[in-house]
GROMACS .gro file of C-alpha atoms in nm:
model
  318
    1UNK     CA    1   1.315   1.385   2.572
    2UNK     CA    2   1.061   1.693   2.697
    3UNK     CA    3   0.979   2.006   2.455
    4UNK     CA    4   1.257   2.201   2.700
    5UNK     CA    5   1.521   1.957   2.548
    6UNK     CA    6   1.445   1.959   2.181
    7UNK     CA    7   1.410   2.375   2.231
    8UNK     CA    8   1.734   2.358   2.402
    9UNK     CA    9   1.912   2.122   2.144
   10UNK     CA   10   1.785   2.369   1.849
   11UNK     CA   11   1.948   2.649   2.032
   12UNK     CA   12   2.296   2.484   2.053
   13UNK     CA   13   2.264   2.416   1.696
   14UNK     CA   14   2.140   2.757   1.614
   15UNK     CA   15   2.391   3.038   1.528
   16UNK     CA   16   2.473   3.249   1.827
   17UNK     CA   17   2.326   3.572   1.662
   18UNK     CA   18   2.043   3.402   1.536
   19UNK     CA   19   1.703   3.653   1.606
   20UNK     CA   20   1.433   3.507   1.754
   21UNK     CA   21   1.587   3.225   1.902
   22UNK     CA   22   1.408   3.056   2.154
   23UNK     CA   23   1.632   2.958   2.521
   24UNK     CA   24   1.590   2.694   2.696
   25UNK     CA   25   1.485   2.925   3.015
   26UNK     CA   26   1.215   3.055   2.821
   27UNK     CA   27   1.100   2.762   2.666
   28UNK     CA   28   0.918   2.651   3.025
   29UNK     CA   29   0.705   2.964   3.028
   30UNK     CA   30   0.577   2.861   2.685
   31UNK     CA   31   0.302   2.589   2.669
   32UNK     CA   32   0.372   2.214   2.432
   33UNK     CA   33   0.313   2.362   2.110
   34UNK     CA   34   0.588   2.636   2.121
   35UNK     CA   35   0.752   2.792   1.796
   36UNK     CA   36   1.051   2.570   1.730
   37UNK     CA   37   1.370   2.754   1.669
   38UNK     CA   38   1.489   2.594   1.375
   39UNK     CA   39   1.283   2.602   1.046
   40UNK     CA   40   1.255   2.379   0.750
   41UNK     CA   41   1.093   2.385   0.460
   42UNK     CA   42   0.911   2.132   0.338
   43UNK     CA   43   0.936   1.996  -0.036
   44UNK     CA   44   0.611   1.973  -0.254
   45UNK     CA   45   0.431   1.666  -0.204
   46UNK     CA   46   0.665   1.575   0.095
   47UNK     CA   47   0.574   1.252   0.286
   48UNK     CA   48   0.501   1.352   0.634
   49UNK     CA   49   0.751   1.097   0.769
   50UNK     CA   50   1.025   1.261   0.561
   51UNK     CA   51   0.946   1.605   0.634
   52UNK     CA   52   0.951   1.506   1.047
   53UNK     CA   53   1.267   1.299   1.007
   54UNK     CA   54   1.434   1.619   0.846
   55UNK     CA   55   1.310   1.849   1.105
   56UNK     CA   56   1.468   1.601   1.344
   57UNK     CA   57   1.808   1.577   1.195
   58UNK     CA   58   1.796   1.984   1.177
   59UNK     CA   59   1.798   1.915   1.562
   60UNK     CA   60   2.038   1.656   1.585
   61UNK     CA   61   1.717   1.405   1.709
   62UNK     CA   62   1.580   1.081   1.673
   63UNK     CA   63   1.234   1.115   1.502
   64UNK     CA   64   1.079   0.961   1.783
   65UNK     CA   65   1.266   1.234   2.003
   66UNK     CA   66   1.177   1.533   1.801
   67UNK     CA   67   0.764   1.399   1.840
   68UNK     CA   68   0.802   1.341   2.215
   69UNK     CA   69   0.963   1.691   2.279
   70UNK     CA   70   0.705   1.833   2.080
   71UNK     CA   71   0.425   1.726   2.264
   72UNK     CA   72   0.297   1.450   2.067
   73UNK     CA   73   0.285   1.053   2.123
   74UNK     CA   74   0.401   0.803   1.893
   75UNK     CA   75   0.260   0.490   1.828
   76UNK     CA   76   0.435   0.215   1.648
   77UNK     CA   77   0.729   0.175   1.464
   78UNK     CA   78   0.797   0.222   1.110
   79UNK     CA   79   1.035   0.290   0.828
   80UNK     CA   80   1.002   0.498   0.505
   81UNK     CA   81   0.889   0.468   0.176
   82UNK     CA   82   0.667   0.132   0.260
   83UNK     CA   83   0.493   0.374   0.598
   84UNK     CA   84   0.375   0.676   0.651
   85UNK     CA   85   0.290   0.891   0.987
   86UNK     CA   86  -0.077   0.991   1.051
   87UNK     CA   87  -0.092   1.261   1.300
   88UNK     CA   88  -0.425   1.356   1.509
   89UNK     CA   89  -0.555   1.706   1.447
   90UNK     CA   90  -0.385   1.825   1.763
   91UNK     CA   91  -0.022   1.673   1.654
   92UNK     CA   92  -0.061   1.835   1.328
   93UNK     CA   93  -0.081   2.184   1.513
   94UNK     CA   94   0.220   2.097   1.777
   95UNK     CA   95   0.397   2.012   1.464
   96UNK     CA   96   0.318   2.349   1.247
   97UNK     CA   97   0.470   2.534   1.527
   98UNK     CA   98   0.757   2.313   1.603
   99UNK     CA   99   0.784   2.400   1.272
  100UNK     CA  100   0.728   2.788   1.262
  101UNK     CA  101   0.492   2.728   0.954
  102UNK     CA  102   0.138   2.776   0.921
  103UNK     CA  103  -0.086   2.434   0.925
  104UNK     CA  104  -0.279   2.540   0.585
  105UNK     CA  105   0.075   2.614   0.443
  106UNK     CA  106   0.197   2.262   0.543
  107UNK     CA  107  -0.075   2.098   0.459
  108UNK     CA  108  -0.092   2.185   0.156
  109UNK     CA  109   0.302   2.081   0.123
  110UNK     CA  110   0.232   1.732   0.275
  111UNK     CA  111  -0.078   1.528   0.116
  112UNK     CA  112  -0.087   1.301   0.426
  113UNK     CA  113  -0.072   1.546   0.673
  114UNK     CA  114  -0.433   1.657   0.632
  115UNK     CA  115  -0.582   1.559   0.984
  116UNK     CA  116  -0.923   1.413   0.959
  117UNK     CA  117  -1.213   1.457   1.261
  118UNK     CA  118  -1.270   1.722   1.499
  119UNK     CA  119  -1.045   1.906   1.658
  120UNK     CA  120  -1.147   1.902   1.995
  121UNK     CA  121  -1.108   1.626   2.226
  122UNK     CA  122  -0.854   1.474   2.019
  123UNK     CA  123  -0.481   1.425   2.186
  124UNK     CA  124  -0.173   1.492   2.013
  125UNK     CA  125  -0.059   1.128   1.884
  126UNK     CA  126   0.120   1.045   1.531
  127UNK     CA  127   0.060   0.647   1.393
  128UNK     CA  128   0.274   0.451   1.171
  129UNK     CA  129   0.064   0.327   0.860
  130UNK     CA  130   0.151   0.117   0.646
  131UNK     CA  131   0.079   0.213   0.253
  132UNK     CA  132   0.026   0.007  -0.055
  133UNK     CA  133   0.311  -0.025  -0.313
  134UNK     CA  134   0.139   0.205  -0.558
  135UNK     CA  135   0.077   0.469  -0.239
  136UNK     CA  136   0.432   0.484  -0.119
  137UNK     CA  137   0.677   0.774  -0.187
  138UNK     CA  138   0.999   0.797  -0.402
  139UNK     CA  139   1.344   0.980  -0.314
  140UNK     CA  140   1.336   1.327  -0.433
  141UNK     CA  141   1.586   1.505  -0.618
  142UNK     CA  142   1.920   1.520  -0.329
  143UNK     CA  143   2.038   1.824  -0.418
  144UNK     CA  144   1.683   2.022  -0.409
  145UNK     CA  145   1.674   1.803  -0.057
  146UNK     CA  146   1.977   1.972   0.056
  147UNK     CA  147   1.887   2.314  -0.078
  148UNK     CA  148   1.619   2.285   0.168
  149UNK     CA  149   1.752   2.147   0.454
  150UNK     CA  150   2.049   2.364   0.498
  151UNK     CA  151   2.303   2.079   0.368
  152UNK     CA  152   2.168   1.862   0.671
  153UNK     CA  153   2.069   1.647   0.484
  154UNK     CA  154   1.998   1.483   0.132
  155UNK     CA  155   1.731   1.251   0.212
  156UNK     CA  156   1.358   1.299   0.157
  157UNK     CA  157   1.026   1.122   0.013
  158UNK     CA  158   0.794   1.279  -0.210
  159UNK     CA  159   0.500   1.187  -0.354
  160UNK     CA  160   0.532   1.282  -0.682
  161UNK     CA  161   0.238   1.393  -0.932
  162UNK     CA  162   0.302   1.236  -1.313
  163UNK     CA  163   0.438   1.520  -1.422
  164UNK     CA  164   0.646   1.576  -1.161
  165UNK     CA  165   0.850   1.218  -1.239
  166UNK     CA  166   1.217   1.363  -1.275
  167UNK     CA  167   1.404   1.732  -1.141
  168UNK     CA  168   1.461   1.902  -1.493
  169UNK     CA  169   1.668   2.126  -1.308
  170UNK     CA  170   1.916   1.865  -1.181
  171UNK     CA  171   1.865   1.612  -1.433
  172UNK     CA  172   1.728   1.318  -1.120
  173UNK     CA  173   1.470   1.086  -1.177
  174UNK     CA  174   1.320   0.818  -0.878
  175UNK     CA  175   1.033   0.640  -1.125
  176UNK     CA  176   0.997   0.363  -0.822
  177UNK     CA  177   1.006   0.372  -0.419
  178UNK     CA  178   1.220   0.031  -0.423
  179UNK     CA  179   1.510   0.260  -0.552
  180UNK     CA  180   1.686   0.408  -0.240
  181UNK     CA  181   1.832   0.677  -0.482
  182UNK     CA  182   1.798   0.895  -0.778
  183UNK     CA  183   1.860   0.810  -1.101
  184UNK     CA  184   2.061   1.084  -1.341
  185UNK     CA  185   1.883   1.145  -1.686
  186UNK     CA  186   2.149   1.349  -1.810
  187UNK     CA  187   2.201   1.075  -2.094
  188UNK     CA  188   1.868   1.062  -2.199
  189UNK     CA  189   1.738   1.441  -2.298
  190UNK     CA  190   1.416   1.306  -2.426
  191UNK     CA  191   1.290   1.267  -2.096
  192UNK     CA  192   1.344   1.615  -1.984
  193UNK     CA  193   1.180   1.687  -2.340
  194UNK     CA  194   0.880   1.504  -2.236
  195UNK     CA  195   0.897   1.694  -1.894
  196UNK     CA  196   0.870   2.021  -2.084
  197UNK     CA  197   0.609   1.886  -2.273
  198UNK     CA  198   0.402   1.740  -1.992
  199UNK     CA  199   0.367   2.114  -1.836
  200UNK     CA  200   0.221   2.212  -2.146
  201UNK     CA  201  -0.027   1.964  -2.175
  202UNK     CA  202  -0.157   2.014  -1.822
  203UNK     CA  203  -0.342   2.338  -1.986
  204UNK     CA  204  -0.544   2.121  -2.181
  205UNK     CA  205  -0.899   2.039  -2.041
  206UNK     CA  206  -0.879   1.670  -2.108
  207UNK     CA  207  -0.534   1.633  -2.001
  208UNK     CA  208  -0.568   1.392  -1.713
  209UNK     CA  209  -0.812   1.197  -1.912
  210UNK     CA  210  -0.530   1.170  -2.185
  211UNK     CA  211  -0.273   1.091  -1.935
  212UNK     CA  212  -0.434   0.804  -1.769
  213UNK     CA  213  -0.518   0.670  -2.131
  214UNK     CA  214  -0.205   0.674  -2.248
  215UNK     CA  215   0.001   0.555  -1.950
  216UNK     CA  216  -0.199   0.254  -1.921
  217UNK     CA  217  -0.150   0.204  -2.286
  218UNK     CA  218   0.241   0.212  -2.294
  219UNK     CA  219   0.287   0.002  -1.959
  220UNK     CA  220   0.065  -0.267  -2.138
  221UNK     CA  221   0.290  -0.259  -2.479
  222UNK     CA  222   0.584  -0.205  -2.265
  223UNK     CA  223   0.483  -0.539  -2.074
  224UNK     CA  224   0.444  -0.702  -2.373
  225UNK     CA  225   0.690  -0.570  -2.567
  226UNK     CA  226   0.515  -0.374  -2.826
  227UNK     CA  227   0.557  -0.143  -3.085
  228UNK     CA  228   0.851   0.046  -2.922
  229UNK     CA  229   1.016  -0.198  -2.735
  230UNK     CA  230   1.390  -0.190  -2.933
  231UNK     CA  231   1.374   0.210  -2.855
  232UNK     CA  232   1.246   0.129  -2.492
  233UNK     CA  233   1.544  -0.118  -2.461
  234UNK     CA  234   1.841   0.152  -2.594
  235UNK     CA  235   1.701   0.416  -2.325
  236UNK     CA  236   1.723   0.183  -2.052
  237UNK     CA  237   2.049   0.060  -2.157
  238UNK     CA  238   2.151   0.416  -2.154
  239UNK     CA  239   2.016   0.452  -1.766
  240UNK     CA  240   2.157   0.118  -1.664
  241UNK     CA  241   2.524   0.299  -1.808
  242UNK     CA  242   2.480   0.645  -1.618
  243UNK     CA  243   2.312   0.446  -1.300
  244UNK     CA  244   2.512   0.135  -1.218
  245UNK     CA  245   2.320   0.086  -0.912
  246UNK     CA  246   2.028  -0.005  -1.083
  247UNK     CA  247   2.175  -0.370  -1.150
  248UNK     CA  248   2.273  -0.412  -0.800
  249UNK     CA  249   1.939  -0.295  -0.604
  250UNK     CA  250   1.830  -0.631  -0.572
  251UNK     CA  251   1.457  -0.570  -0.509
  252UNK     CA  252   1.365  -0.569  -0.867
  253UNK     CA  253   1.474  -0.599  -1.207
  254UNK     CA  254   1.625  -0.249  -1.361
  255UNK     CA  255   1.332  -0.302  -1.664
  256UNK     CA  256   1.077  -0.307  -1.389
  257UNK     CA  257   1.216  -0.030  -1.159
  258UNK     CA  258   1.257   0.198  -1.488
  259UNK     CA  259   0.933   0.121  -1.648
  260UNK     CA  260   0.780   0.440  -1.601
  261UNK     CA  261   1.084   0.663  -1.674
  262UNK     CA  262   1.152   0.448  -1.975
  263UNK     CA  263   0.847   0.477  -2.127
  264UNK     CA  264   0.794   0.856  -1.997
  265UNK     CA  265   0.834   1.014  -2.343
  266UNK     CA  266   0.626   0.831  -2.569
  267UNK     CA  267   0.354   0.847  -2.295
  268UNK     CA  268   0.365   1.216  -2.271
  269UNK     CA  269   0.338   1.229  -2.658
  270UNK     CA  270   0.067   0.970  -2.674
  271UNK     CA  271  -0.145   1.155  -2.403
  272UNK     CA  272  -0.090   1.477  -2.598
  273UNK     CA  273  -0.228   1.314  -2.928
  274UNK     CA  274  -0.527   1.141  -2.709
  275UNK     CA  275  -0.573   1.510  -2.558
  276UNK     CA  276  -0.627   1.682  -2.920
  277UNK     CA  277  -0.777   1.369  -3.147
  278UNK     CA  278  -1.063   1.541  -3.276
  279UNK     CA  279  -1.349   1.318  -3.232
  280UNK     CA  280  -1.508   1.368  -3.645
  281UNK     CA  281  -1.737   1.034  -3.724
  282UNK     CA  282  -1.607   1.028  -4.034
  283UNK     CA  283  -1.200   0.959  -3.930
  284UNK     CA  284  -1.195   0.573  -3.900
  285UNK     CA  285  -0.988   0.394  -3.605
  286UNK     CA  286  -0.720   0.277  -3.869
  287UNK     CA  287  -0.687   0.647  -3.973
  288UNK     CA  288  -0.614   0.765  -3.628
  289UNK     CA  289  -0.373   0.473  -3.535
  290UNK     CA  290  -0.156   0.573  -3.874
  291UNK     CA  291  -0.135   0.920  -3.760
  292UNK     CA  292  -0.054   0.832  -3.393
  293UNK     CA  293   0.223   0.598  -3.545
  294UNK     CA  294   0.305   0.894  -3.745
  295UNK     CA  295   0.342   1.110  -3.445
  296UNK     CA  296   0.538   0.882  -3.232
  297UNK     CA  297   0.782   0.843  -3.483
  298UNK     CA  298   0.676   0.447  -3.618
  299UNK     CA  299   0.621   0.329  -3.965
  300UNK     CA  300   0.282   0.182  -3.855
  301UNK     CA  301   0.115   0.059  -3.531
  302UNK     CA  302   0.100  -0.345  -3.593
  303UNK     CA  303  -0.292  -0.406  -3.650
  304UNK     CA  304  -0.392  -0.620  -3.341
  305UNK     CA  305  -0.753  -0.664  -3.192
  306UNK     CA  306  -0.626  -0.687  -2.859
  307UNK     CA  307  -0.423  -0.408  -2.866
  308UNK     CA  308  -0.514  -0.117  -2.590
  309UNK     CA  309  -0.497   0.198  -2.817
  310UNK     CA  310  -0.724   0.039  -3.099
  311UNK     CA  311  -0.951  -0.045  -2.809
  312UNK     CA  312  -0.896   0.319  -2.636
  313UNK     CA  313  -0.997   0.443  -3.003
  314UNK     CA  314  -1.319   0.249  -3.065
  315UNK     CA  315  -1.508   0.277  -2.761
  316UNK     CA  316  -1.439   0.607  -2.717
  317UNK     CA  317  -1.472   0.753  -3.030
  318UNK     CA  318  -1.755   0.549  -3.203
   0.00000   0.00000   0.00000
């Protein structure tokens, strides 16, 4: 399928009175890396797979149709979350105007578009890569998808930052890419809580430190089943209820494919408490662990050597 027929198909799609509509006449004066006539915007942190498979269902294409009639060569095959496309410098341009968006504007909307190398002398392929489990993308919030796809569509890949785990505005959460759909957190408010919280603690200066901290700590007592397992195990019973999907995905247990989500509160108010600890020589590690209990609603923290927040505490405050 040439440029001519993907400019041609957008048309058809397009609304008669549509301005700026490209025809399929003019389309042949205009060299490979015409405007588009269709746009769509992309969603923050938007797999560049998923943003080129919506631009080709805006079209009515294949995505391997929508690249060749823009120009650019594919190579490979590949299916999302588990690959990604990599486009040359010169696909990533075809692209932004096939597009009708700016390349700094959608790269800075798709992490993986960024092309690397010079420029010049490059041609205008895309690649399928494959990525690593913790590197692939989850499915975003459907009905912010649709909202920006013009109902085409409710299907797209993100990849999300930490605090950008559920939509607090539509109450979806997608905590793992083996899930092929949202989860609804409507029956758990403590998560969209801890969302609310998590923007305020990104004003903090040690905020990511605190984050990684205390993420690693609750997946490790979450793991082992520590400390807040029997209110870990209500909340995903709750999920389980509201998502009966989760028990039939197949791919993974529902404690596994949750885990993050799960645990998403109590990490958000751990990392907060990591974030503000004041560091005074004289507060002993015991001391801090009974106020963290205090703050995360426990009677105590069991006293363990091995445990990761007594070992957080000591080599980093002492």
């Amino acid at each position: 399928m040439s440029r001519t027929d993907v400019t041609a198909r957008g048309a058809a799609a397009a609304a008669p009175a549509q301005r700026g509509v490209l025809t399929a006449e003019a389309s042949h004066r205009t060299p490979s890396a015409a405007p588009g006539v269709l746009r769509v915007r992309p969603l923050p942190s938007e797999a560049t797979a998923s943003y080129v498979q919506r631009l080709a269902d805006a079209y009515q294409l294949t995505l391997p149709q929508l690249l060749d009639g823009a120009g650019i060569t594919l190579h490979r095959h590949g299916t999302l979350p588990t690959t990604e496309l990599t486009l040359t410098p010169r696909a990533a341009r075809h692209l932004a105007a096939l597009a009708r968006t700016p390349l700094p504007h959608l790269t800075r909307a798709l992490p993986h578009l960024a092309p690397l190398g010079d420029a010049h002398g490059t041609g205008a392929t895309a690649h399928w890569k494959r990525l690593e489990t913790e590197q692939q993308p989850v499915r975003a919030c459907t009905l912010c998808t649709r909202h920006r796809n013009h109902n085409v569509t409710d299907t797209a890949w993100v990849h999300p930052a930490p605090h950008r785990l559920m939509c607090p505005r539509h109450y979806q959460a997608a905590p793992d890419p083996r899930l092929t759909s949202p989860l609804r957190t409507q029956a758990t408010p403590e998560i969209t809580d801890a969302h609310h919280a998590h923007q305020r603690l990104l004003r903090h200066p040690r905020a990511l430190t605190a984050w990684t901290a205390a993420h690693a700590i609750t997946t490790r007592w979450y793991d082992h089943q520590q400390h807040l397992s029997h209110r870990w195990r209500t909340r995903l019973t709750r999920l389980c209820a509201a998502n009966p999907h989760l028990t039939t995905t197949g791919s993974a247990s529902p404690a596994l494919l949750t885990r993050d989500l799960v645990t998403y509160p109590e990490t958000v108010a751990l990392a907060r408490i990591l974030a503000t600890l004041p560091n005074r020589p004289h507060r002993t590690t015991d001391a801090a662990l009974s106020l963290i209990a205090h703050r995360l609603g426990l009677p105590r923290l069991a006293s363990n050597a091995n445990d990761p927040l007594r070992g957080f505490l000591t080599h980093t405050r002492h």
